[in-house]
Tab-separated table of C-alpha atoms and ligand atoms in Angstrom:
chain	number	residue	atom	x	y	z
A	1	UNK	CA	82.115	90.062	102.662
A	2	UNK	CA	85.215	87.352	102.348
A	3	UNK	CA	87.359	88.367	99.224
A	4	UNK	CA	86.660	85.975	96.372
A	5	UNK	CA	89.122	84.013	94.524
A	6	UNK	CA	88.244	81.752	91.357
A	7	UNK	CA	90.366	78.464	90.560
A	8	UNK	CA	89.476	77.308	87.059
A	9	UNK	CA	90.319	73.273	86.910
A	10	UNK	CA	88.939	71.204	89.569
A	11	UNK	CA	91.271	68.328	89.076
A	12	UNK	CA	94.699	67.400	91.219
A	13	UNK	CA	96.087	71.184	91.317
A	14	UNK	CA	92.999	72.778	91.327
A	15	UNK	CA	91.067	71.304	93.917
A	16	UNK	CA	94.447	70.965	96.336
A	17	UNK	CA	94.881	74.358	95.793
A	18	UNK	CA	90.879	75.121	96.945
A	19	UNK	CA	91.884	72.859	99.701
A	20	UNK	CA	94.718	75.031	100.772
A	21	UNK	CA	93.153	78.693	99.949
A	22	UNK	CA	89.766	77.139	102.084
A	23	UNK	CA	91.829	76.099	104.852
A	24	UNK	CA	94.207	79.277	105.557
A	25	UNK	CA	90.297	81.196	105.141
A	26	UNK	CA	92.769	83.462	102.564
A	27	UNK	CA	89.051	84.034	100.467
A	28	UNK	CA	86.030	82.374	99.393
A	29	UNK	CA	86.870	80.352	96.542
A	30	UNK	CA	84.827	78.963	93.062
A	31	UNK	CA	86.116	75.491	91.187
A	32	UNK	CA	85.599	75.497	88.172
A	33	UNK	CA	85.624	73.088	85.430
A	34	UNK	CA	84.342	71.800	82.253
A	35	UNK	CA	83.193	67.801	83.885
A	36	UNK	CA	79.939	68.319	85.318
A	37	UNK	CA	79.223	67.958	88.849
A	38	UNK	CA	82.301	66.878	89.735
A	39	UNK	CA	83.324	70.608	90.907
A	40	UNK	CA	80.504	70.695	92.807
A	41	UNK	CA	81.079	67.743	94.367
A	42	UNK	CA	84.176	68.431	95.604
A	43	UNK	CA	83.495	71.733	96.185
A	44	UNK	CA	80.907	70.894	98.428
A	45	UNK	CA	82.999	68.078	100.212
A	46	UNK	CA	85.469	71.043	100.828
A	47	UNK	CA	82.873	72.965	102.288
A	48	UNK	CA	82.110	70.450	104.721
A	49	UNK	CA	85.545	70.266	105.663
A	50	UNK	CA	85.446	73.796	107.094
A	51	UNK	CA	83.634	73.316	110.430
A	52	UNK	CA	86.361	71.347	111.011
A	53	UNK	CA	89.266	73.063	109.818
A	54	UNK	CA	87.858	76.250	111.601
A	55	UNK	CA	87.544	78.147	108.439
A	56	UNK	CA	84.326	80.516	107.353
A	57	UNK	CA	85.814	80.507	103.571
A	58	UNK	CA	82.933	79.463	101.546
A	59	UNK	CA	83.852	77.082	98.380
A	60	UNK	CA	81.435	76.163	95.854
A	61	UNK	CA	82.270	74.153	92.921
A	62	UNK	CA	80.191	75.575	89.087
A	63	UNK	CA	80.554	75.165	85.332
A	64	UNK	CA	79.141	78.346	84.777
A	65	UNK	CA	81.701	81.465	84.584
A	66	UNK	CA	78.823	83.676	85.919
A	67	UNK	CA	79.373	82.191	89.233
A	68	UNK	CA	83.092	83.404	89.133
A	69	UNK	CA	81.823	87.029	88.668
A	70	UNK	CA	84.104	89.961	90.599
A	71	UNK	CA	87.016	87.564	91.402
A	72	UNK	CA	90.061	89.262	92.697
A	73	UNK	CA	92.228	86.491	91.862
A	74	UNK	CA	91.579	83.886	89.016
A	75	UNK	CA	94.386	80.938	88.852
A	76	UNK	CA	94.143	78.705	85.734
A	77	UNK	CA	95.161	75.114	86.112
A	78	UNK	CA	92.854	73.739	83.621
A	79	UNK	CA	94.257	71.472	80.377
A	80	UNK	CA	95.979	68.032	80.446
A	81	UNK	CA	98.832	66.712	82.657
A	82	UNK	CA	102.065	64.904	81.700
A	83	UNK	CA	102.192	61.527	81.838
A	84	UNK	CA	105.932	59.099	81.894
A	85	UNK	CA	107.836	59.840	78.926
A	86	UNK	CA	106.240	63.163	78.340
A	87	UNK	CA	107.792	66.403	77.989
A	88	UNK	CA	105.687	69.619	79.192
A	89	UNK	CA	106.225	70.805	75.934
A	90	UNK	CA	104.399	67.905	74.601
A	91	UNK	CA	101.320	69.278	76.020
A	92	UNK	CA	101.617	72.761	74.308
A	93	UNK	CA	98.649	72.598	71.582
A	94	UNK	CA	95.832	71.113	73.707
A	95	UNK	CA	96.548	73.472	76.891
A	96	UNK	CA	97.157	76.530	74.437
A	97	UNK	CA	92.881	75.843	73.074
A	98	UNK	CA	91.839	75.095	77.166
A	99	UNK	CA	93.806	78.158	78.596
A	100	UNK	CA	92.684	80.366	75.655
A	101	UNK	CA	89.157	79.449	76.264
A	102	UNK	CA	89.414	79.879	80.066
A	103	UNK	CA	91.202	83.089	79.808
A	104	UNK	CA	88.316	84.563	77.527
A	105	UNK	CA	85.349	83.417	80.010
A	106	UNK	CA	87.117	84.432	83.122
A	107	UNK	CA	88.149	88.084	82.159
A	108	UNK	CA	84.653	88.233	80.248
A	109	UNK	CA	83.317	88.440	84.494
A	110	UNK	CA	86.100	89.726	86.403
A	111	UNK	CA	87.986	92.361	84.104
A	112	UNK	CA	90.119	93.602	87.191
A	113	UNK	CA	91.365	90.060	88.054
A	114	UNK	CA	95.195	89.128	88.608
A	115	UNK	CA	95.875	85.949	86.674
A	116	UNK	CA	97.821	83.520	87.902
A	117	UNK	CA	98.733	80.501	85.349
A	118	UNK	CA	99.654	77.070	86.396
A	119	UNK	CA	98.731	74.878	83.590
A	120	UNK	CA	102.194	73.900	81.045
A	121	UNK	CA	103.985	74.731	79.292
A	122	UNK	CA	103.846	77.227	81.908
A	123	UNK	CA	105.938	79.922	80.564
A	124	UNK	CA	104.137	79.902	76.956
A	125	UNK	CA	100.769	79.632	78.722
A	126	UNK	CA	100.983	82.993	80.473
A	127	UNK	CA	101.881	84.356	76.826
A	128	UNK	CA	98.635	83.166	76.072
A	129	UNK	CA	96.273	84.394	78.793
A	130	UNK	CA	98.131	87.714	78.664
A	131	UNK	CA	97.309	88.447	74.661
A	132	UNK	CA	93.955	86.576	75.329
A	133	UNK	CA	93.157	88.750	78.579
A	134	UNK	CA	94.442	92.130	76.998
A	135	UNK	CA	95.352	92.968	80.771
A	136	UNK	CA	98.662	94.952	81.514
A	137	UNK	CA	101.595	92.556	82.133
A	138	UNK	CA	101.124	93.513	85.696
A	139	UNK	CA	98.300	91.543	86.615
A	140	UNK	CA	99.310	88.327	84.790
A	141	UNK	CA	101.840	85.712	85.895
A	142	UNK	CA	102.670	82.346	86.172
A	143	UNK	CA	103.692	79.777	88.952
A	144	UNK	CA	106.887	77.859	88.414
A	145	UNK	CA	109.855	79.467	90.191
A	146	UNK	CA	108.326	78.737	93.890
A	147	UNK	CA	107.646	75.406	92.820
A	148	UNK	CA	111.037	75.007	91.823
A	149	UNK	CA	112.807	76.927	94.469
A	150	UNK	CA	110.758	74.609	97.156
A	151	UNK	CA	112.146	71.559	95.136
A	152	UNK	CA	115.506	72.439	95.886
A	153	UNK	CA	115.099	74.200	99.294
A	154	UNK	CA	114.118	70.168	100.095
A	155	UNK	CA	117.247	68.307	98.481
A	156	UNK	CA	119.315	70.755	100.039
A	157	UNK	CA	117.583	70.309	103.613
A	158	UNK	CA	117.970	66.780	103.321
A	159	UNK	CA	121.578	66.750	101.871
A	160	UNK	CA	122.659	68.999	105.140
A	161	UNK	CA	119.982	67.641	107.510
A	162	UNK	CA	119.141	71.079	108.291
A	163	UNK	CA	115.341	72.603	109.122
A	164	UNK	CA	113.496	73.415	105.700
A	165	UNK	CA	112.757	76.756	107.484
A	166	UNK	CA	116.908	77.585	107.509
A	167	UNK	CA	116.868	77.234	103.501
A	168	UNK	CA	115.756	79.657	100.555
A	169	UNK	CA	116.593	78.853	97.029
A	170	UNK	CA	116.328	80.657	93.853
A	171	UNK	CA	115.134	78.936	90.652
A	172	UNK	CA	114.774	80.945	87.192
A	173	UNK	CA	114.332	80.388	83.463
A	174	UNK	CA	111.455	78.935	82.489
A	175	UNK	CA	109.801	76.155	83.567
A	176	UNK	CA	111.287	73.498	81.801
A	177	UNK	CA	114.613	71.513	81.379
A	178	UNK	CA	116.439	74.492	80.813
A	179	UNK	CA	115.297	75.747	84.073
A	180	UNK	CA	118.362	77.914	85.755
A	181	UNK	CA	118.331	76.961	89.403
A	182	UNK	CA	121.356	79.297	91.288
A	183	UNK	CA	123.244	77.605	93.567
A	184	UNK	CA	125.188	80.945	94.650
A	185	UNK	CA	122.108	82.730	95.422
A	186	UNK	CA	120.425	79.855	97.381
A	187	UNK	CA	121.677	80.016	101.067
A	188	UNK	CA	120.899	77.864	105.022
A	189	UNK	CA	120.505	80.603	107.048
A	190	UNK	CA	122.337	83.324	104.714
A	191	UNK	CA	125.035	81.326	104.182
A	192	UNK	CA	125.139	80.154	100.453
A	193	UNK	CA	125.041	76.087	99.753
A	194	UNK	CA	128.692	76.495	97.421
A	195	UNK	CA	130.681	77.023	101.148
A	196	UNK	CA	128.680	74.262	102.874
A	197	UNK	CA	128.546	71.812	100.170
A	198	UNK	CA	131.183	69.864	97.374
A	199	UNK	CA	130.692	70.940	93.942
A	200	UNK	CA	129.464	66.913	93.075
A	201	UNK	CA	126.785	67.314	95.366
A	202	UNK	CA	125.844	70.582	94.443
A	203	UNK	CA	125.732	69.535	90.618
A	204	UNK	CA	123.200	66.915	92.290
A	205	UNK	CA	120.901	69.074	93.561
A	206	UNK	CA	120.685	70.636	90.674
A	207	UNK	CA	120.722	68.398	88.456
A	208	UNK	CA	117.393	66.870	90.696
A	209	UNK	CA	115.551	70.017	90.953
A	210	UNK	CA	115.323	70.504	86.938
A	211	UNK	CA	114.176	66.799	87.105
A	212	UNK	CA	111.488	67.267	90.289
A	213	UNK	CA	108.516	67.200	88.327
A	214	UNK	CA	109.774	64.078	85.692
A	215	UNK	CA	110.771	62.498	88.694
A	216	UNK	CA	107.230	62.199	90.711
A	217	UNK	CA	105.524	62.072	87.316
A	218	UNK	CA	107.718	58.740	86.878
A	219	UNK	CA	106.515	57.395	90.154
A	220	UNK	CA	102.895	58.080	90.014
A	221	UNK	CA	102.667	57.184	86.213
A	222	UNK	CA	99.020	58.583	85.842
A	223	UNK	CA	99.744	62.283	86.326
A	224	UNK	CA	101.578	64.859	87.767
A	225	UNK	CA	102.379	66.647	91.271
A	226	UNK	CA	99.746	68.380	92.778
A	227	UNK	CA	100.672	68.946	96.831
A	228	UNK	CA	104.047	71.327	96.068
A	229	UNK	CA	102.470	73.055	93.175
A	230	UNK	CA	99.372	73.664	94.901
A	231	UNK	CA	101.566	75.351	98.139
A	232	UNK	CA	103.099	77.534	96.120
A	233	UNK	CA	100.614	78.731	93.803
A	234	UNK	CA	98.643	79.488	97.314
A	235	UNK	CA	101.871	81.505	98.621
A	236	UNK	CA	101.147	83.323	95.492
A	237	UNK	CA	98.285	83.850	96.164
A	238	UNK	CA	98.168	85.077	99.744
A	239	UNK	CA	101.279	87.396	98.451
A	240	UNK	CA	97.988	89.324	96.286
A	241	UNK	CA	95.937	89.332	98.616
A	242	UNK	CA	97.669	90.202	101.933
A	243	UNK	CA	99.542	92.666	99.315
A	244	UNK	CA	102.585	91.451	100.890
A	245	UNK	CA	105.094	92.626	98.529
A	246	UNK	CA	107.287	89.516	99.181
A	247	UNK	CA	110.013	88.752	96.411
A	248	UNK	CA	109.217	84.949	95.156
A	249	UNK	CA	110.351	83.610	91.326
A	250	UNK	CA	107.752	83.978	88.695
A	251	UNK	CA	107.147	83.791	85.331
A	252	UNK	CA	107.055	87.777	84.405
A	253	UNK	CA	106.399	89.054	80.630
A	254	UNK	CA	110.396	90.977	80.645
A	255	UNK	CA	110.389	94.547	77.828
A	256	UNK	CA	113.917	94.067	78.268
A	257	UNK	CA	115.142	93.347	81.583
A	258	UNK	CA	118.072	90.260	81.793
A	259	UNK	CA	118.448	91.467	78.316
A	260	UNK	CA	115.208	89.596	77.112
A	261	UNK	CA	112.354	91.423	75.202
A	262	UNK	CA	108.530	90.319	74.649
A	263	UNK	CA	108.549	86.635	76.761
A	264	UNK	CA	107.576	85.153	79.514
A	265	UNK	CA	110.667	83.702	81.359
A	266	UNK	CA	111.044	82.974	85.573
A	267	UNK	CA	112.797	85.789	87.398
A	268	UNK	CA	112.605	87.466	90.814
A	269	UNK	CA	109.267	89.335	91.085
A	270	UNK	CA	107.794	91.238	93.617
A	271	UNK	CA	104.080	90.572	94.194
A	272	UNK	CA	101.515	92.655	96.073
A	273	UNK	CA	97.912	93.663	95.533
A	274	UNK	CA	98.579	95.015	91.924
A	275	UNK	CA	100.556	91.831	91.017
A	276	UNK	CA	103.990	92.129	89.892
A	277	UNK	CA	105.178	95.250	91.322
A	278	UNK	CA	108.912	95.118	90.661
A	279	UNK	CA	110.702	92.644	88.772
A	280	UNK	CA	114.172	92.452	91.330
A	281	UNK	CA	117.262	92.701	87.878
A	282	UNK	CA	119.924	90.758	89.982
A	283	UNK	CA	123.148	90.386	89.217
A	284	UNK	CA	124.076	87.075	86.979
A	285	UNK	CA	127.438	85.926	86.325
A	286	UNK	CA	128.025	84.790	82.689
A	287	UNK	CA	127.520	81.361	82.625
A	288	UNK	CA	123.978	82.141	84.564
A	289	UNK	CA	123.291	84.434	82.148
A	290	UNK	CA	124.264	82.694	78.916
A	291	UNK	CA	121.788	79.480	80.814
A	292	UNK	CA	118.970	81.820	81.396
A	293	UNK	CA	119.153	82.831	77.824
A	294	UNK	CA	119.098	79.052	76.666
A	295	UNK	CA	116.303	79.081	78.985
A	296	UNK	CA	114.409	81.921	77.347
A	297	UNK	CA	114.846	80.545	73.464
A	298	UNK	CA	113.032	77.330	74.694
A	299	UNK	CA	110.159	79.623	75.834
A	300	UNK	CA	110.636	81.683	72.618
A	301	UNK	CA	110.669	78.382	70.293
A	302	UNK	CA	107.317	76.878	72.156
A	303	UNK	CA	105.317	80.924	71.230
A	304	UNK	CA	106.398	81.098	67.668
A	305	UNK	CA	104.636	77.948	67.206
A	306	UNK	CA	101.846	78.888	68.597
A	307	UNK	CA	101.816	81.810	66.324
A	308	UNK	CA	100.485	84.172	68.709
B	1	NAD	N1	103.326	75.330	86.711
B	1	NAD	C1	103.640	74.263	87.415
B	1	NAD	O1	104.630	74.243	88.122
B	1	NAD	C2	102.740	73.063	87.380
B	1	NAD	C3	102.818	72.083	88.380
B	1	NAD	C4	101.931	71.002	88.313
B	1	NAD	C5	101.015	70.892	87.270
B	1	NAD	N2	100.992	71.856	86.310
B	1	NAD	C6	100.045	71.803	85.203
B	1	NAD	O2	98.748	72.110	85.699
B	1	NAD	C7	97.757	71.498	84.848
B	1	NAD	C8	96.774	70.725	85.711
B	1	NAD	O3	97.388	69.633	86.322
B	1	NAD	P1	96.515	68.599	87.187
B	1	NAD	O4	97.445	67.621	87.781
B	1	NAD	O5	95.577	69.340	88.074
B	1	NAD	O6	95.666	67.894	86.012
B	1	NAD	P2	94.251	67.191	86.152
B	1	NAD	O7	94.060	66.383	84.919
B	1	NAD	O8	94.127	66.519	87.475
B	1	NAD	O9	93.200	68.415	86.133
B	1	NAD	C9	92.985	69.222	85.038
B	1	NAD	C10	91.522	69.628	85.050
B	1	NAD	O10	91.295	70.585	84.008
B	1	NAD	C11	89.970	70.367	83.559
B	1	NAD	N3	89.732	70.994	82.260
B	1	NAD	C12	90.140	70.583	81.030
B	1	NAD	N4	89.700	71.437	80.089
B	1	NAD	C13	89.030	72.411	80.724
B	1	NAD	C14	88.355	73.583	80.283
B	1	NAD	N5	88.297	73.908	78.986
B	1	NAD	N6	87.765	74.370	81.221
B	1	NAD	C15	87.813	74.039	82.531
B	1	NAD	N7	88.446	72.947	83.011
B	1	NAD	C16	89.039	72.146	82.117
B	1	NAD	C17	89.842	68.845	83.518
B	1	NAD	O11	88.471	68.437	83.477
B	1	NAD	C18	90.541	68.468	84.821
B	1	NAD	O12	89.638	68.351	85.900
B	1	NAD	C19	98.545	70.645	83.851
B	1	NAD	O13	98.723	71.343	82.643
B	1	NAD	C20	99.891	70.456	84.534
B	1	NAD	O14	100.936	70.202	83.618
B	1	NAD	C21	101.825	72.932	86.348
């Protein structure tokens, strides 16, 4: 039997992220969402993709939960998407009632799941599915930090001309405009990008990584990006299941580490098939640690009104 994964929200992220689970043949996979028939549809236009693609991953698209039962991994990208002018906190109160209500029907049939969260604000929605789930921190998590990191592994590729491949960034904080990407920890081929690059141009890469997501939401003015968050939610995912224990940035509920207590903030985890088997404590200078703190107060401001 192929392992089973569950993706509830068939729209942009969702289905891409079917797409991408499907085509690697990482598990079978079940769309879900509330519109009906449209996650069947496209779950059954993914599944005639797969004679093609050379993948035996079955996909079937349902808006009943039953359907989802014994899931290994569920990933929640259900709720609303910004739109131009919008802030991902502006989205907080109708995504808290969609990911509260997914949360409750998707643990109701797979109570050993690992939950990963993509829907925003990301940071205060995997404070949500983790008091609505009652699961140990563990086993829920949210996407951001790859997302991030993969923004800025791109500018810097293209500022140096260099092979994607040759760059790894790190991006923490939560997933917002506070977000802490680290230029001294982000290297081309172990080298890090303040010896290869002017402080003005690293300032600019930074500066356009905490803007990625405004930036294509600007462009496309009816949503948001769907084709990066969708790769790294599935490198998340394949981390789980191929319990690869590979270090990637995600949102992790810290008891203390960095000095924060009882939030869900970005920082280097290290995922395998029990979810977040480490979180990697690594050494910040002040000013990184004085921005990750900013970064956490956001997250802690968007939970207290949510009053969980
Ligand atoms: N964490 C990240 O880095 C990141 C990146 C991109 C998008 N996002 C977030 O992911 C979410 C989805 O984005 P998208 O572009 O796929 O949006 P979308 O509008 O294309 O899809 C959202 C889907 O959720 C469904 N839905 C709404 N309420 C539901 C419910 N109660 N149960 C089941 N399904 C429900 C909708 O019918 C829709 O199909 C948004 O909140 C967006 O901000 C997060």
């Amino acid at each position: 039997m192929n392992r089973k994964v569950t993706v509830v929200g068939a729209g942009n992220v969702g289905a891409t992220l079917a797409q991408r689970i499907v085509d690697r043949e990482l598990a079978d996979v079940v769309l879900i969402d509330i519109v009906e028939g449209m996650p069947q549809g496209k779950g059954l236009d993914l599944r005639q993709a797969t004679p093609v693609e050379l993948s035996d991953s079955r996909v079937v698209g349902s808006n009943d939960y039953a359907d989802t039962a014994g899931s290994e991994v569920v990933i929640i990208t259900a709720g609303i998407a910004r739109k131009p002018g919008m802030s991902r906190d502006d989205l907080l109160n109708t995504n808290y009632k969609i990911v509260r209500e997914c949360t409750e029907n998707a643990v109701k049939h797979s109570p050993n799941a690992i939950l990963i969260v993509v829907s925003n604000p990301l940071d205060a929605m995997c404070q949500v599915a983790h008091k609505v789930s009652g699961f140990p921190k563990q086993r829920v998590f949210g996407m951001a930090g790859v997302l991030d990191s993969a923004r800025m592994r791109t500018f810097i590729a293209m500022e140096l001309g260099v092979s994607v491949e040759n760059v790894s960034a790190f991006v923490l904080g939560g997933h917002g405009d506070t977000m802490v990407p680290l230029p001294r920890y982000s290297t081309v081929s172990g080298i890090p990008i303040t010896e290869l690059l002017p402080a003005d141009k690293v300032e600019a890469i930074v500066k356009r990584t905490a803007n990625g997501g405004a930036e294509i939401v600007s462009l496309l003015k009816t949503g948001s990006a769907y084709y990066a968050p969708s790769s790294s939610t599935a490198e998340m995912v394949a981390a789980v299941l191929k319990d690869k224990h590979k270090i990637l940035p995600c949102a992790c509920y810290l008891e203390g580490e960095f000095g924060i207590k009882g939030l869900y903030v970005g920082v280097p985890a290290q995922l395998g098939a029990r979810g977040v088997e480490k979180i990697w404590e690594i050494k910040l200078t002040d000013a990184e640690r004085a921005a990750l703190h900013k970064s956490a107060a956001a997250v802690q401001e968007l939970v207290n009104v949510l009053k969980l």
